[in-house]
Structure formats: structure tokens, C-alpha cells
Coordinates of C-alpha atoms in Angstrom, one line a residue:
Chain M
X1 CA 7.4 33.6 28.6
X2 CA 5.0 30.4 28.1
X3 CA 6.0 29.7 24.5
X4 CA 3.8 29.7 21.5
X5 CA -0.1 29.3 22.3
X6 CA -2.9 28.5 19.8
X7 CA -6.4 29.1 20.4
X8 CA -8.7 27.3 20.1
X9 CA -7.1 23.8 20.4
X10 CA -10.2 22.1 18.7
X11 CA -12.7 23.1 16.5
X12 CA -15.5 21.2 14.9
X13 CA -17.7 23.2 12.0
X14 CA -19.8 22.4 9.4
X15 CA -19.0 22.5 5.9
X16 CA -19.3 25.9 4.2
X17 CA -18.6 27.9 7.5
X18 CA -15.8 30.2 8.3
X19 CA -13.3 29.4 10.9
X20 CA -10.5 31.5 12.5
X21 CA -7.6 30.4 14.3
X22 CA -5.3 32.3 16.6
X23 CA -1.5 32.2 17.1
X24 CA 0.5 34.1 20.0
X25 CA 4.2 33.6 19.2
X26 CA 7.1 33.7 21.8
X27 CA 7.2 37.6 22.5
X28 CA 10.6 38.4 21.2
X29 CA 10.1 36.4 17.9
X30 CA 10.1 38.2 14.4
X31 CA 9.3 35.4 12.5
X32 CA 5.9 33.5 12.7
X33 CA 5.0 30.4 10.5
X34 CA 1.5 28.4 9.8
X35 CA 2.0 24.8 9.0
X36 CA -1.0 22.2 8.3
X37 CA -0.8 18.4 9.4
X38 CA -3.0 15.7 8.3
X39 CA -2.7 12.2 10.1
X40 CA 0.1 10.2 9.4
X41 CA 2.0 12.8 7.8
X42 CA 4.6 15.4 8.4
X43 CA 3.6 19.1 8.8
X44 CA 3.5 20.9 5.4
X45 CA 4.4 24.7 5.2
X46 CA 1.5 27.2 4.7
X47 CA 2.9 30.8 4.9
X48 CA 5.3 33.0 7.0
X49 CA 5.5 36.4 8.5
X50 CA 8.7 38.5 9.2
X51 CA 7.2 41.0 11.7
X52 CA 3.9 42.0 10.2
X53 CA 4.8 41.3 6.4
X54 CA 3.6 38.0 5.0
X55 CA 6.6 37.1 2.7
X56 CA 5.8 33.7 1.3
X57 CA 2.7 31.6 0.6
X58 CA 2.5 28.0 -0.3
X59 CA 0.4 26.7 -3.3
X60 CA -1.4 24.8 -0.4
X61 CA -2.8 28.0 0.6
X62 CA -5.9 28.6 -1.7
X63 CA -7.9 31.8 -1.9
X64 CA -10.3 30.6 0.9
X65 CA -7.3 30.7 3.2
X66 CA -5.9 34.2 4.4
X67 CA -3.5 35.0 7.2
X68 CA -2.6 38.1 9.1
X69 CA -0.1 39.5 11.6
X70 CA -1.5 43.1 12.0
X71 CA 1.0 44.4 14.5
X72 CA 3.9 41.9 14.1
X73 CA 2.5 40.3 17.5
X74 CA 0.0 37.6 17.0
X75 CA -1.3 36.2 13.8
X76 CA -4.8 34.9 12.6
X77 CA -5.5 32.1 10.1
X78 CA -8.9 32.3 8.5
X79 CA -10.6 29.5 6.4
X80 CA -13.6 30.5 4.4
X81 CA -16.2 28.3 3.1
X82 CA -14.5 25.2 4.9
X83 CA -14.4 21.8 3.2
X84 CA -13.9 18.3 4.5
X85 CA -10.5 18.5 3.1
X86 CA -9.4 21.1 5.3
X87 CA -9.7 18.8 8.3
X88 CA -6.4 18.7 9.5
X89 CA -4.1 20.0 12.5
X90 CA -3.0 23.6 12.0
X91 CA 0.3 24.2 13.7
X92 CA 1.9 27.7 14.5
X93 CA 5.8 28.2 15.1
X94 CA 8.0 31.2 15.9
X95 CA 11.7 31.9 15.6
X96 CA 13.9 34.8 16.6
X97 CA 14.8 35.2 13.0
X98 CA 15.9 33.3 10.0
X99 CA 18.8 32.6 8.0
X100 CA 21.7 30.9 9.8
X101 CA 22.2 30.3 13.5
X102 CA 20.7 28.6 16.4
X103 CA 18.2 31.7 16.6
X104 CA 16.2 30.3 13.9
X105 CA 15.2 27.2 15.6
X106 CA 11.4 27.0 15.3
X107 CA 9.3 26.6 18.4
X108 CA 5.8 25.4 17.8
X109 CA 2.5 25.8 19.5
X110 CA 0.2 22.8 20.6
X111 CA -1.8 23.2 17.4
X112 CA -5.4 23.6 16.6
X113 CA -7.2 20.6 15.3
X114 CA -10.0 21.4 13.0
X115 CA -12.6 18.9 12.1
X116 CA -14.8 19.7 9.4
X117 CA -18.4 17.7 9.2
Chain Y
X1 CA 11.5 20.5 -5.1
X2 CA 12.8 19.2 -1.7
X3 CA 11.7 15.9 -0.5
X4 CA 12.5 14.4 3.0
X5 CA 12.1 10.6 3.5
X6 CA 12.4 8.9 7.1
X7 CA 13.2 5.1 7.5
X8 CA 11.6 3.2 9.3
X9 CA 7.9 4.4 9.5
X10 CA 7.7 2.5 12.7
X11 CA 10.0 1.0 15.3
X12 CA 9.4 -1.1 18.5
X13 CA 12.5 -1.8 20.7
X14 CA 12.8 -3.2 24.2
X15 CA 13.9 -0.6 26.9
X16 CA 17.4 0.0 27.2
X17 CA 18.3 -0.5 23.6
X18 CA 20.3 2.0 21.5
X19 CA 18.6 2.9 18.2
X20 CA 19.3 4.9 14.9
X21 CA 16.6 6.6 13.1
X22 CA 17.3 7.8 9.4
X23 CA 16.4 10.8 7.4
X24 CA 17.1 11.5 3.8
X25 CA 16.6 14.8 1.8
X26 CA 16.8 15.3 -2.0
X27 CA 18.2 18.9 -2.2
X28 CA 21.5 19.6 -0.2
X29 CA 21.1 23.4 -0.4
X30 CA 20.0 23.5 3.2
X31 CA 20.5 26.1 6.0
X32 CA 19.9 23.6 8.9
X33 CA 18.3 20.4 10.0
X34 CA 16.0 19.9 13.0
X35 CA 14.9 16.8 14.9
X36 CA 11.5 17.2 16.4
X37 CA 9.5 15.0 18.9
X38 CA 5.7 14.7 18.5
X39 CA 3.5 13.2 21.0
X40 CA 0.3 11.8 20.1
X41 CA -2.4 14.9 19.4
X42 CA 0.3 17.3 20.1
X43 CA 2.7 19.9 18.8
X44 CA 6.1 19.4 18.1
X45 CA 9.1 19.7 20.3
X46 CA 12.6 20.5 19.0
X47 CA 15.4 18.3 20.1
X48 CA 18.3 19.3 18.1
X49 CA 19.3 21.6 15.4
X50 CA 22.2 21.0 13.0
X51 CA 23.6 24.0 11.1
X52 CA 24.5 23.0 7.4
X53 CA 28.2 23.7 8.1
X54 CA 28.1 21.2 11.2
X55 CA 28.6 17.3 11.2
X56 CA 26.7 16.5 14.6
X57 CA 25.0 17.6 17.6
X58 CA 24.6 16.2 21.2
X59 CA 22.2 16.7 23.7
X60 CA 21.7 14.1 26.5
X61 CA 21.1 10.7 25.1
X62 CA 20.5 12.1 21.8
X63 CA 23.2 12.4 19.1
X64 CA 22.3 13.9 15.6
X65 CA 24.7 13.7 12.5
X66 CA 24.4 15.4 9.5
X67 CA 26.1 14.5 5.8
X68 CA 25.0 17.3 3.8
X69 CA 26.7 16.1 0.5
X70 CA 24.9 12.8 0.8
X71 CA 21.7 14.3 1.8
X72 CA 21.3 12.1 5.2
X73 CA 21.2 12.6 8.8
X74 CA 20.7 10.2 11.5
X75 CA 19.4 10.5 15.3
X76 CA 21.1 8.3 17.6
X77 CA 19.0 7.6 21.0
X78 CA 21.2 5.8 23.6
X79 CA 19.7 3.5 26.4
X80 CA 16.0 3.9 25.2
X81 CA 13.4 4.7 27.7
X82 CA 9.5 4.1 27.6
X83 CA 9.3 8.0 27.8
X84 CA 11.0 8.1 24.5
X85 CA 7.9 6.6 22.7
X86 CA 6.7 9.3 20.1
X87 CA 6.8 10.2 16.6
X88 CA 10.2 11.7 15.5
X89 CA 10.3 14.0 12.7
X90 CA 13.2 15.2 10.5
X91 CA 13.0 18.6 9.0
X92 CA 15.2 20.6 6.6
X93 CA 15.3 24.5 6.2
X94 CA 15.7 25.8 2.7
X95 CA 15.4 29.2 1.3
X96 CA 15.5 32.6 2.8
X97 CA 12.3 32.1 4.6
X98 CA 13.8 29.2 6.5
X99 CA 10.5 27.4 6.0
X100 CA 10.9 23.6 7.1
X101 CA 10.2 20.6 4.9
X102 CA 9.5 17.5 7.0
X103 CA 9.5 13.9 6.4
X104 CA 6.6 11.6 7.5
X105 CA 8.2 10.8 10.7
X106 CA 9.1 7.4 12.4
X107 CA 6.8 6.2 15.1
X108 CA 8.9 4.9 17.9
X109 CA 7.7 2.4 20.8
X110 CA 9.8 1.7 23.7
X111 CA 8.5 -1.6 25.5
X112 CA 9.2 -2.4 29.1

């Protein structure tokens, strides 16, 4: 297993366009998380899935953002009508499960860097 | 609302020095605390995870401590090397979803 993979690594788009990112978690992991990181800041939580169910969304996730995990495996994050403020690194993480114990360590992908011109 | 603070924001040390990075959090109701390393333009690498019931964890030259009641954690790096240069992030896990709340990180530079 090669860990969490994200595609694309970089995306440049014009304001108003739609973009979609993909995350493939570690294969046996049930939990999948999306975070956003801007320059000089720590990552901020956006949303997470337990298998295919989206269980929590941050207030940061406006109506222009939608995330799916249709079969409980890979996930997509779509941003509609992109704005310059959406420029950031979008990070995906997965864990075996939540709660207490070593099995809830979150493993991160390399991220997708979005630049909105 | 959980808030995580890391001090210092940046640190430069000569190779071989031992150093301590600090992390504080406002809500002690956490499941665990993780320390991560982030290289420029890259994702995060998990270094250590401390459960809320634990006091410390060790991995190689790294030792992390947790004082949950006072809302503090430290990451101790022994005999620093230039390859340790990176940003170190502290994150606490809260809520049933185990979502992480991160600090803004400490940017470490180890010089030859």
C-alpha cells in the first residue's frame, strides 16, 4: 500500500470555474477527512466520512463546496464558481477508525495546491 | 471552540543541539494529540500520537509529553540534524469524529 494519494497535485484555474479533486485513502481505512491549509497556517478541518456517510461538515464548507465518497473508497471534493479566496492547499487524510487508540492516527496525502487567478 | 497555539513560531539552532517545541490547547477534552512534520509544499507526516490517558511517547530522537489538565504538550528533539529542518505542527483530536484542530506550527531550521 502506497499511502494516501491525491490528484492532481497542482491546479490552476480562473475565477468562476469549477474544480474537482480526488483522494484515494489507504485501502482498509474507514475514515476519510478533508482539510484546507493556507500559507503560514495550520490545516483547518472541512469534512469527514465514515465509509460512504458524510458525518460532519465545517462552517468553512460553503454551499459552493461538495464532497462525496460514493462507495466508501475514494473521495472527491468539488468547488463550484471558484473565488480567489479558495486558493489553498487541500489535504486529504484517512484513518482506520475514530475514537480512542492508535488506529485513529490520521495519515495525510501530499495535497492538491489550488491557485485561482 | 478549541484553539491550539504553538511557540515559538520559528526557531534556528546549530546542529547537535537539543530543543523543545511547545504546544498549548484551550479545551482539555481531547481524545489524543498528534505531532506532525511538514516539509515545504508537502503533506503532513505523523511523528507521534499521545492518547489522552498517556503522559508521553517516544520515537527515536523524538519525545512528546502531554499534560492534559494544563492543556500543554512539548516535543523534544535530541541531537538535532539538518534533516530535521521542517515545520512541526501540533494537533488535538476532539469530538466523535476525531477531527483535528491544528496549531500554526513551529518552523525549525537546523544549521550546519
